[in-house]
Coordinates of C-alpha atoms and ligand atoms in Angstrom, one line a residue:
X12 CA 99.4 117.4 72.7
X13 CA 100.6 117.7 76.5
X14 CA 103.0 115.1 75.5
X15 CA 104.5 117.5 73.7
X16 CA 104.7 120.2 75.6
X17 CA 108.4 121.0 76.6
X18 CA 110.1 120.9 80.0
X19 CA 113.4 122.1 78.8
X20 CA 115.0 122.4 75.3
X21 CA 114.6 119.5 73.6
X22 CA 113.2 117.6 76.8
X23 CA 109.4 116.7 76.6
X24 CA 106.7 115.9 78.7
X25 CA 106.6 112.5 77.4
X26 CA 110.4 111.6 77.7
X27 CA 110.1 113.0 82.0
X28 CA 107.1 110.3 82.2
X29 CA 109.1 107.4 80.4
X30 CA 112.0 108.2 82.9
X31 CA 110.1 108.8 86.1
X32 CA 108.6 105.9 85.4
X33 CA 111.8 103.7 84.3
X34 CA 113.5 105.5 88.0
X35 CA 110.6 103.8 89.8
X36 CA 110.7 100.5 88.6
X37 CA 114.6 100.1 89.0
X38 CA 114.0 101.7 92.9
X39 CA 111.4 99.0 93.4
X40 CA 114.3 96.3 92.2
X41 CA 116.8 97.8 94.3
X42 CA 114.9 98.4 97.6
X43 CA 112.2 95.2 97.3
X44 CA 112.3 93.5 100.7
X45 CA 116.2 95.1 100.4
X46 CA 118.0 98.1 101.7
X47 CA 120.8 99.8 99.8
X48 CA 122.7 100.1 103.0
X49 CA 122.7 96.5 104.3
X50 CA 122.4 94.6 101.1
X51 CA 124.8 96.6 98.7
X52 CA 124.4 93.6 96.1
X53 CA 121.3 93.9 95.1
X54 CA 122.3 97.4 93.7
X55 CA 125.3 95.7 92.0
X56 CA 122.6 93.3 90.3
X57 CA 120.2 96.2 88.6
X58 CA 123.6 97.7 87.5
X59 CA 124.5 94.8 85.7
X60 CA 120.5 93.6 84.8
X61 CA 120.3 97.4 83.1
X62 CA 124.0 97.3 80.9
X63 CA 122.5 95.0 78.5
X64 CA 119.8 97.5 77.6
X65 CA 121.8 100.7 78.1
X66 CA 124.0 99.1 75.5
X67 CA 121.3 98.2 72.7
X68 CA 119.9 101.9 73.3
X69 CA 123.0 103.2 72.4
X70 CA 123.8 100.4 68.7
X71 CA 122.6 102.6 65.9
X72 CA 120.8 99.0 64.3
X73 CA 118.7 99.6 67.6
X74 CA 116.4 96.6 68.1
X75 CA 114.7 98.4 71.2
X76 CA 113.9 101.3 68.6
X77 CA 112.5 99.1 65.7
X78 CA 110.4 97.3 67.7
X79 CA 108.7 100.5 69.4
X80 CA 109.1 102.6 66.1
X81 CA 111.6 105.2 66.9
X82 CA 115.2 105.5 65.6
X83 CA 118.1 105.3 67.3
X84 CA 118.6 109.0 67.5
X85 CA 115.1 109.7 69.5
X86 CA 116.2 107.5 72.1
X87 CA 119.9 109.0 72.4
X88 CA 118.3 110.2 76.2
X89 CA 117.1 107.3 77.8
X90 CA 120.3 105.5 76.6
X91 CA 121.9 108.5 78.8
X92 CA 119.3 108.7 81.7
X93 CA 119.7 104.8 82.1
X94 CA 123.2 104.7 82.1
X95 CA 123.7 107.7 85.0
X96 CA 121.6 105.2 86.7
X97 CA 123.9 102.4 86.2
X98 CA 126.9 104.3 87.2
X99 CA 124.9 105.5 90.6
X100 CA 123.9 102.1 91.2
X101 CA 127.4 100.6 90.5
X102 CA 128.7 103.2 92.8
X103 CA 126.3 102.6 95.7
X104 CA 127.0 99.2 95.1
X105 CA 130.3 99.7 96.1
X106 CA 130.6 102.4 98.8
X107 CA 127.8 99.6 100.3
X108 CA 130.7 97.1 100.7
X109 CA 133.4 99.7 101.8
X110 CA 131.4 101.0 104.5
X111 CA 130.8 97.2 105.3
X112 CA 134.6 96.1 105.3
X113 CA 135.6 99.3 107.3
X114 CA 133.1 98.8 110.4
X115 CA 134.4 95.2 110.3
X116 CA 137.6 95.9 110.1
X117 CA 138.2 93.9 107.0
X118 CA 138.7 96.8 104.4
X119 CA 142.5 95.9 103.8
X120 CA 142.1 92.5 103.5
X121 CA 138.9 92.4 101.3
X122 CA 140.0 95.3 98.8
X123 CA 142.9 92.9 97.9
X124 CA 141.4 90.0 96.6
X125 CA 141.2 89.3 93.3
X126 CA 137.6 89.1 92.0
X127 CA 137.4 92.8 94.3
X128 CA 140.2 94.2 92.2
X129 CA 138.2 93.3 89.4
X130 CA 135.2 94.6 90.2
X131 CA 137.1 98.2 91.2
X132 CA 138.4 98.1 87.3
X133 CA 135.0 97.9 86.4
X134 CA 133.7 100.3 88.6
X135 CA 136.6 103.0 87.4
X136 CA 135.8 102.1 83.8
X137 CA 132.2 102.9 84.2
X138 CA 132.7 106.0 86.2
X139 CA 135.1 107.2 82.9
X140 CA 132.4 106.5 80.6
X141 CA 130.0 108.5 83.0
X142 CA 132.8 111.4 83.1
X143 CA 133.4 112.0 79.9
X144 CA 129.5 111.9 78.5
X145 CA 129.0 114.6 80.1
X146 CA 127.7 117.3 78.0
X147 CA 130.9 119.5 78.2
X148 CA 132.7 116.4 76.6
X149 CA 129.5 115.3 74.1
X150 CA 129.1 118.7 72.9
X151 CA 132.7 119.9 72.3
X152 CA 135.0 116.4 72.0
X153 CA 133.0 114.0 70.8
X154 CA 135.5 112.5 69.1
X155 CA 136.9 111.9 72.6
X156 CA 133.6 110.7 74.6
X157 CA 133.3 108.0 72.2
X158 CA 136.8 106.2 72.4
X159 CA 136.1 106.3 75.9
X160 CA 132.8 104.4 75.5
X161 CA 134.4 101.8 73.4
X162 CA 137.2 101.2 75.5
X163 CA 135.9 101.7 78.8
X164 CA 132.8 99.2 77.7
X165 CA 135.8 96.9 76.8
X166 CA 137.5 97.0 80.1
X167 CA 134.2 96.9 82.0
X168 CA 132.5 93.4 80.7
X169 CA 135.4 91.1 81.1
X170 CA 136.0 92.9 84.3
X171 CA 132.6 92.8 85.7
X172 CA 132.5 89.1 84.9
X173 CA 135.4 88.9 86.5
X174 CA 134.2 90.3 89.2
X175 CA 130.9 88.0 89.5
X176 CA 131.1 84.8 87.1
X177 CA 127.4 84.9 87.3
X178 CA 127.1 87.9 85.7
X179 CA 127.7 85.6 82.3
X180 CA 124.4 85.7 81.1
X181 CA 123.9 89.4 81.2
X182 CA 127.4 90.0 79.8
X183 CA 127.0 87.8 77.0
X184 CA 124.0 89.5 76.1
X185 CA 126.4 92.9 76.0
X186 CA 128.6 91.3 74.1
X187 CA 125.6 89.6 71.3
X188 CA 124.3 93.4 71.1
X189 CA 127.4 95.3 70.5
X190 CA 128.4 92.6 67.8
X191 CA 124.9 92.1 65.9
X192 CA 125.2 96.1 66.1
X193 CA 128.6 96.1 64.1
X194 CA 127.8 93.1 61.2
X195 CA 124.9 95.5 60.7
X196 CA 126.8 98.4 60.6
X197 CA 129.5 96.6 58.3
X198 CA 127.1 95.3 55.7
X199 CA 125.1 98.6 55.5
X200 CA 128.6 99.9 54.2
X201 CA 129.7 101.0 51.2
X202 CA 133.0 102.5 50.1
X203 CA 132.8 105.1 47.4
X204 CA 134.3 107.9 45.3
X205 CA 132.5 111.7 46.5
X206 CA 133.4 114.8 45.3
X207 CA 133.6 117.5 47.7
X208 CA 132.6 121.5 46.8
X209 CA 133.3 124.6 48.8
X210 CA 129.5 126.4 49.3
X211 CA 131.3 129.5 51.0
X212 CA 127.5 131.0 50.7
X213 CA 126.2 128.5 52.8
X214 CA 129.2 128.0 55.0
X215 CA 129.3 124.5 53.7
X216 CA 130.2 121.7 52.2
X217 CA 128.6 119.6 48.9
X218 CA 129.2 115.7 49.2
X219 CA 128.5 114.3 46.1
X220 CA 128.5 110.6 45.7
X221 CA 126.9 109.8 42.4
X222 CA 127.8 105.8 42.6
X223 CA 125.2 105.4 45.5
X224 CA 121.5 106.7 44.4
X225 CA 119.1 103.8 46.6
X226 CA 117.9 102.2 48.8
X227 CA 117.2 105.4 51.7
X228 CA 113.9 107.2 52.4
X229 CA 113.4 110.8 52.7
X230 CA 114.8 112.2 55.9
X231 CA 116.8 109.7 56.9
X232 CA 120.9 110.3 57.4
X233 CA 123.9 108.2 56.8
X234 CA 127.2 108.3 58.5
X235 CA 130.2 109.4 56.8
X236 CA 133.7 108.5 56.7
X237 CA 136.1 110.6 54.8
X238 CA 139.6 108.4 53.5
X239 CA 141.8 111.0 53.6
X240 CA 144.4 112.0 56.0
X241 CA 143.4 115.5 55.2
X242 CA 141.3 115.8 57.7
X243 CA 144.0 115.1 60.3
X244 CA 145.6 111.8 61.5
X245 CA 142.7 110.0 62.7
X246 CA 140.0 112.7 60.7
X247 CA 139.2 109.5 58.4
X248 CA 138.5 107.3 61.8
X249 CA 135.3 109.6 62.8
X250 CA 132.3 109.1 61.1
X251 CA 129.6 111.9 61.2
X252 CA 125.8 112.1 60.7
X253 CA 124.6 113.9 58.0
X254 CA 120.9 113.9 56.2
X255 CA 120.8 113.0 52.6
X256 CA 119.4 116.0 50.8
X257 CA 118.4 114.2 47.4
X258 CA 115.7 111.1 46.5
X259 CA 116.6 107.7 46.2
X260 CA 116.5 106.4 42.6
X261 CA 117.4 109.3 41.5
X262 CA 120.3 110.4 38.6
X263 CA 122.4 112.8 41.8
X264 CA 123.5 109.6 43.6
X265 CA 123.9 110.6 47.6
X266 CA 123.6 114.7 47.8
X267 CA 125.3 115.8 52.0
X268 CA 125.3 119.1 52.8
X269 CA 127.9 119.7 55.6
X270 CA 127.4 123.0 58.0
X271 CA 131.2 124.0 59.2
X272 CA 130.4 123.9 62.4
X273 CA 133.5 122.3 64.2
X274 CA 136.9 120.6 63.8
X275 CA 136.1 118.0 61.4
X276 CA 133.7 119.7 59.3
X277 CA 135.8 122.4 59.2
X278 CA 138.7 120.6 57.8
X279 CA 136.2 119.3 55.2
X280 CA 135.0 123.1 54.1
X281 CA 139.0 124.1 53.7
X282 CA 139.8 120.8 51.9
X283 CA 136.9 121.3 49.2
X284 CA 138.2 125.2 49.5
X285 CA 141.4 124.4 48.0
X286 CA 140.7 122.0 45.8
X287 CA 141.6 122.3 41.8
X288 CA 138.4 122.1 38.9
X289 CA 135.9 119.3 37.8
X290 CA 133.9 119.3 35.4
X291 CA 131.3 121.2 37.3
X292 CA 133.1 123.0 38.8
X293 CA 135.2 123.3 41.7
X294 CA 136.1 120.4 43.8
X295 CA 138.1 117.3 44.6
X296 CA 137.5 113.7 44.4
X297 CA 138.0 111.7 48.1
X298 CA 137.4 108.2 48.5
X299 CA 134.6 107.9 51.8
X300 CA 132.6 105.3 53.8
X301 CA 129.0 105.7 53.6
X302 CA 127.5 103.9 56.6
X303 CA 123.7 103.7 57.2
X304 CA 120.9 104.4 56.0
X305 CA 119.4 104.9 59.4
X306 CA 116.9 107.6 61.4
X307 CA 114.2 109.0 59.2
X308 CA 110.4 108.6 59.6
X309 CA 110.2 105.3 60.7
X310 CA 106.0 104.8 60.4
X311 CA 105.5 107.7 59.0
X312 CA 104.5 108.3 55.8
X313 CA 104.6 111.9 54.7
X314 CA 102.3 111.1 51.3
X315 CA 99.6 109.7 53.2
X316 CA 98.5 113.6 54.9
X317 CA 96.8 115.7 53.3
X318 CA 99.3 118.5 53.5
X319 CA 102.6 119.1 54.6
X320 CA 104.8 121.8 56.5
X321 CA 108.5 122.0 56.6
X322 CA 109.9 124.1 59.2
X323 CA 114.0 123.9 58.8
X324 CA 117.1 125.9 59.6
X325 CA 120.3 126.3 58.3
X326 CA 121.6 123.3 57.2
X327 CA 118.1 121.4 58.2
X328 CA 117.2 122.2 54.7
X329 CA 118.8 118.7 54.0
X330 CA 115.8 116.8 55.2
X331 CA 113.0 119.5 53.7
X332 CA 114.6 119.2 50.3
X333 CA 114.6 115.0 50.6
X334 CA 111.1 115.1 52.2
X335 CA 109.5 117.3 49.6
X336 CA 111.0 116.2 46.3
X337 CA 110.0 112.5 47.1
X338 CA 106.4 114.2 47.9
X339 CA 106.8 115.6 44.7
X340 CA 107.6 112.4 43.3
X341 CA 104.8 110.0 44.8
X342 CA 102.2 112.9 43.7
X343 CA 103.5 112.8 40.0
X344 CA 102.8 108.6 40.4
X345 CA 99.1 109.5 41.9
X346 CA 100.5 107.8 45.1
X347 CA 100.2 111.1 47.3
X348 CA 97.4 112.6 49.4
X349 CA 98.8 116.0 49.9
X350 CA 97.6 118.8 48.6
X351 CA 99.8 121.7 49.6
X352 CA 103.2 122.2 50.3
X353 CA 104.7 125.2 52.8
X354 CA 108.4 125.1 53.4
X355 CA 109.5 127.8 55.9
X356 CA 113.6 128.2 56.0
X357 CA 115.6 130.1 58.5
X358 CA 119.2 131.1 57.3
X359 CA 121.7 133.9 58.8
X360 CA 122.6 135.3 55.6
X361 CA 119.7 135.7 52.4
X362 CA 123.1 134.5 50.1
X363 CA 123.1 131.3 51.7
X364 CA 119.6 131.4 49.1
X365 CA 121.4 131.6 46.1
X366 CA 123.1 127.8 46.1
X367 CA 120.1 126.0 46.8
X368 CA 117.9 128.8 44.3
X369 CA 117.8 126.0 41.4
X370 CA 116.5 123.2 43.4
X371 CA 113.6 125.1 45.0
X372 CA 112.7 126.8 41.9
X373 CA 112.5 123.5 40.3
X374 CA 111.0 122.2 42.8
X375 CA 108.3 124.5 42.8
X376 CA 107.7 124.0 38.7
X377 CA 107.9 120.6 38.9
X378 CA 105.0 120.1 41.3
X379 CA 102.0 120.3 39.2
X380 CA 99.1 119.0 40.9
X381 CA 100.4 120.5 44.3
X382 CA 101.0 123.8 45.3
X383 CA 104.3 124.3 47.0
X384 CA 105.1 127.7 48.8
X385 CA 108.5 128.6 50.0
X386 CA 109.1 131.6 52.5
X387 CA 112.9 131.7 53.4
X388 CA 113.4 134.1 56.5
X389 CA 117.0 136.0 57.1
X390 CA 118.4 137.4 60.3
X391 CA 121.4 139.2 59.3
X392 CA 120.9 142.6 58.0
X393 CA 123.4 143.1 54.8
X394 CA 126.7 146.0 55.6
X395 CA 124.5 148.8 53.8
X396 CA 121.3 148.1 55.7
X397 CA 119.6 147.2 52.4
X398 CA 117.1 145.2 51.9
X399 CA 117.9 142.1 49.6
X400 CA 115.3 141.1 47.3
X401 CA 114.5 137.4 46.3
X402 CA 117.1 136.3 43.2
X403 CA 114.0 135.3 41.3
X404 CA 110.1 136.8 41.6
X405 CA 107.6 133.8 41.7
X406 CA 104.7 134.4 43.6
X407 CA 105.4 130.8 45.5
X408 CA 108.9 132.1 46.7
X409 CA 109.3 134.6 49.5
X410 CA 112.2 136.3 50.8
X411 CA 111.9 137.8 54.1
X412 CA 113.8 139.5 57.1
X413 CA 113.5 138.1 60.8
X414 CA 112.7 135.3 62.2
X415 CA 109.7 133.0 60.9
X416 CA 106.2 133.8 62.5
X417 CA 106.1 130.0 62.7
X418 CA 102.4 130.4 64.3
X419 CA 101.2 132.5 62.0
X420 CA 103.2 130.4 58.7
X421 CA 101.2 127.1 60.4
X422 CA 97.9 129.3 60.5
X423 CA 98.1 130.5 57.0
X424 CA 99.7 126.7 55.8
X425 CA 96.3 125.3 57.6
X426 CA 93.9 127.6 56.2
X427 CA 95.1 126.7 52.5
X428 CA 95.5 123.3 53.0
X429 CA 91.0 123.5 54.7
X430 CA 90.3 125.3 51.6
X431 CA 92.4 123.0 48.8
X432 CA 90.5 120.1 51.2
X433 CA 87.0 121.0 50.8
X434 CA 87.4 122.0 47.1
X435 CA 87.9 118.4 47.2
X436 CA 84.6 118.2 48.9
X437 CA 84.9 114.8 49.3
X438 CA 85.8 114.3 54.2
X439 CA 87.4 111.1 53.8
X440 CA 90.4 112.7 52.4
X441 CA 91.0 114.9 55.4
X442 CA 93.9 113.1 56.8
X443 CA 95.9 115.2 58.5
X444 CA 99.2 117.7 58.6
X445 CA 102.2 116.8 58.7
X446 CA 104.6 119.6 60.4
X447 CA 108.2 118.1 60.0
X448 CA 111.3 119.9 61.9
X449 CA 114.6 120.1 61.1
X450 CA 117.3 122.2 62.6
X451 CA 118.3 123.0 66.1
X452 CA 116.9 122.1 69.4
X453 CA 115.2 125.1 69.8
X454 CA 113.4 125.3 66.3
X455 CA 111.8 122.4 67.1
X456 CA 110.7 123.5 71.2
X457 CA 109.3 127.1 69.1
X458 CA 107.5 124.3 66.1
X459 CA 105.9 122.3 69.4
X460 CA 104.7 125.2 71.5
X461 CA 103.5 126.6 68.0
X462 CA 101.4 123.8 67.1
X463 CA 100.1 123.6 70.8
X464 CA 98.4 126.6 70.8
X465 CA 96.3 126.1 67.0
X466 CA 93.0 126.7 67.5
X467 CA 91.6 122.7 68.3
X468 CA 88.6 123.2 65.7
X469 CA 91.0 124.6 63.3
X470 CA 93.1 121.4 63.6
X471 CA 90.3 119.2 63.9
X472 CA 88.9 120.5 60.3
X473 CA 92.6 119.3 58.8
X474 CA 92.4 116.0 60.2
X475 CA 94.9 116.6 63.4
X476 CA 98.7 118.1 63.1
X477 CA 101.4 115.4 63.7
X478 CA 105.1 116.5 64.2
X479 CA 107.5 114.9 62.6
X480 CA 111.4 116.0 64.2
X481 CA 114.9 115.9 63.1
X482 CA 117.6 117.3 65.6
X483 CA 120.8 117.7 64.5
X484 CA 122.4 116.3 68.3
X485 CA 122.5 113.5 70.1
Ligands
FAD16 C1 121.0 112.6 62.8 C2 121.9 113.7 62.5 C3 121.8 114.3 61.2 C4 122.6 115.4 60.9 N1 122.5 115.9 59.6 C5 123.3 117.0 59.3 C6 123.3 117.6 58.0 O1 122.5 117.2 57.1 N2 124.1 118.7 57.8 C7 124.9 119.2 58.7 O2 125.6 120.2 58.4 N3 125.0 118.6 60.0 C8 124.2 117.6 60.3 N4 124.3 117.0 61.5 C9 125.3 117.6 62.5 C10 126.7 117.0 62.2 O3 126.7 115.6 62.3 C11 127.7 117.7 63.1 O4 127.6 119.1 62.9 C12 129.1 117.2 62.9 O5 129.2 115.8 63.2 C13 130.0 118.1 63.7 O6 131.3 117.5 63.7 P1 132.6 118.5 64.0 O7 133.7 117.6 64.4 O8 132.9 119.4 62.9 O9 132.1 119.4 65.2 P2 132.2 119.3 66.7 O10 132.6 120.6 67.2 O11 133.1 118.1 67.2 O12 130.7 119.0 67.2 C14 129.7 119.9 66.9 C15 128.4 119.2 67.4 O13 128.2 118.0 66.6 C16 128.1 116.9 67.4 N5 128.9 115.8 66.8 C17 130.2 115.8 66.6 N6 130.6 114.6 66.1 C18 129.5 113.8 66.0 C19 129.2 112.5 65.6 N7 130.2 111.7 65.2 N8 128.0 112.0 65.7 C20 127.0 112.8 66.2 N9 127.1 114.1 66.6 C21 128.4 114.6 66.5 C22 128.7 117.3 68.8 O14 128.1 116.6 69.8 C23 128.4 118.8 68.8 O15 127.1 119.0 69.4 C24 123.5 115.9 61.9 C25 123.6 115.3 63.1 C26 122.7 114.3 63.5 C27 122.8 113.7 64.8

């Protein structure tokens, strides 16, 4: 469990090793029988041995990720860490031959050669891509960071093999990654008709896209692409991850719920906002690009515990109502091991309920052989200071004010799953709960810390707690 155990929001114990460990290796390339201040190559050579890697970290068809398990969204920060490390390397690499050329008195003359010139274009393209990933940029113009990647990535490999013709090898490599990575991305696309709807309840938007209902598991997201110039002049050139909220195989076709929570997504809410009537209801019709499936729970496999947890805010719902209606399908096929169901949602406002009240009721009815318990928890208090009760009464469906007790929800989800367990009476099935997270950074910090301090025995007797987490951020 230390591995879980969280250094800073959304940074782990585990991630600090990999990269204290990754900073140690690439110091032992640089300074092996070499110093950084007389041999400035050799710090040019493990920026260059690195950029081959930095770049499959970032390609969403990530073989790195496939072959250790993880998706390309849960190794988002060592594409970052490794690439600040290029960019200091490339840099020390540099100021190494300045301060060179300037005690010999040959900075004039050196500077102006060619294969110099082109290694200064690389040098500046790098230190771009550097600039603008800084959080400030990632977090508020993304749609700006990444033109810069692509183009700066485009000046910098020709430039750095420019630069140094031996650097072939390496840039080739680059240049296989980033390729393989787009015929991927290109057959894993399909162009369809959606249907957008206003949810003003949830501040969000309904993608519907009926013509696309396989070949995704549960929790995982796709990229979309909206055709329209609605969205702005280039709105339809951004694509954006969202989490499918419906099954595969199933009559709904590709179900996106889209939080308004910036430019783009915005323009999508007003878009389906004043759009005319279909035949259920209001919305429009817009032609998009559904790219992926990709993320999701990799190894995992949620029917194989013996029960299961959701712990979701706002728009994280997405992945708890994917996750639990294909648990609710595998148990209905006898292919499930879990025996109880707790989903635990955070919203601002309790009418953000009302939207989503027919698929958790149904839910809940159609899961007959396992319990499923849904406590939704609100934080705003309504104008009147009254206390909103649930739309429906069901014993399985709770309605509550403040934020989730989530220690205290993973006690109580534990103690029913035990008991459900031993009525079973039968130790082999103990195999585990699944906690799965979905929602911001911090949800899933309060969800670790949570699970970190359950009573060991108490765990033991469940078979262990595994986390699964969904972040919406990069
Ligand atoms: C794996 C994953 C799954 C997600 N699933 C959902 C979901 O089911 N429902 C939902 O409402 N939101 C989801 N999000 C978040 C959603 O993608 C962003 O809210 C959306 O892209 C914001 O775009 P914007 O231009 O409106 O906002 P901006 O103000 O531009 O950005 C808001 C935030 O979203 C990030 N962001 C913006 N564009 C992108 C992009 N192209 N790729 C990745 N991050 C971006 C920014 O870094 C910033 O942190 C998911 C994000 C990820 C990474």
């Amino acid at each position: 469990m230390l591995h879980r155990v969280r250094i800073s929001p959304g940074f782990s114990v585990s991630q600090a090793v990999i990269m204290i460990c990754y900073f140690a290796t690439l110091i032992y390339a640089g300074c092996y029988k070499s110093s950084p201040f007389s041999d400035p190559v050799r710090a040019g050579w493990v920026a260059v041995s690195q950029l081959p890697i930095v770049i499959a970290l970032a390609t969403k068809n990530n073989i790195i990720g496939t072959l250790m398990g993880f998706t390309y969204e849960k190794l988002n920060y060592l594409h970052r860490f490794i690439g600040q490390l290029i960019v200091i390397a490339a840099n020390i690499h540099s100021l190494g031959y300045f301060y060179k050329w300037s005690i010999g008195g040959t900075f004039q003359a050196s500077i102006s050669t060619p294969h110099i010139i082109w290694g200064l274009v690389g040098l500046v393209a790098l230190d771009c891509i550097f600039f603008f990933s800084l959080s400030f940029w990632r977090n508020r113009y993304h749609n700006i960071m990444l033109p810069v990647h692509i183009i700066g990535l485009v000046i910098a490999i020709p430039a750095i093999w420019m630069h140094k013709p031996s650097t072939m090898r390496w840039m080739c490599a680059c240049i296989g990654i980033y390729g393989f990575d787009h015929v991927c991305r290109f057959i894993k696309t399909r162009i369809s008709t959606a249907t957008i709807r206003p949810l003003p309840e949830m501040n969000s938007t309904r993608v519907e896209v009926p013509y696309i209902n396989g070949g995704w598991r549960a929790g995982q997201h796709v990229r979309l692409r909206v055709l329209t110039f609605g969205l702005g002049w280039f709105g339809w050139t951004e694509a954006h991850p969202f989490t499918i909220a419906s099954v595969a195989d199933g009559e709904e076709g590709i179900i996106l719920l889209v939080k308004k929570s910036g430019r783009w997504t915005g323009r999508l809410y007003d878009m389906a906002k004043s759009s005319g009537f279909t035949e259920a209801g209001q919305g429009r019709r817009v032609k998009v690009m559904v790219e992926g499936p990709y993320g999701g729970p990799c190894h995992s496999v949620f029917a194989s515990y013996s029960a299961a947890v959701f712990i979701v805010g706002g728009s994280g719902i997405t992945f708890a109502l994917s996750a639990i209606q294909d648990l609710i399908r595998e148990d209905l096929a006898g292919r499930s091991r879990v025996k109880s169901i707790t989903l635990i949602w955070s919203i601002q406002d309790p009418s953000a309920l009302h939207p989503l009240l027919p698929r958790l009721m149904s839910m809940i009815q159609e899961s007959v052989y396992t319990p499923i318990h849904i406590s939704v928890h609100y934080t705003r208090v309504s104008a009147n200071g009254t206390k909103p009760r649930p739309p429906v009464a069901h014993p399985q469906l709770m309605l509550s004010s403040g934020r989730p007790q989530i220690l205290k929800s993973l006690q109580a989800a534990l103690a029913r799953a035990v008991s459900l367990v031993e009525d079973a009476r039968d130790e082999r099935r103990v195999s585990g709960m699944l906690v799965g997270v979905c929602g911001p950074v911090g949800l899933g910090d309060d969800v670790s810390k949570a699970v970190a301090t359950v009573d060991p025995s108490r765990r033991d007797q469940v078979g262990g707690i595994e986390i699964h987490e969904e972040v919406f951020g990069l």
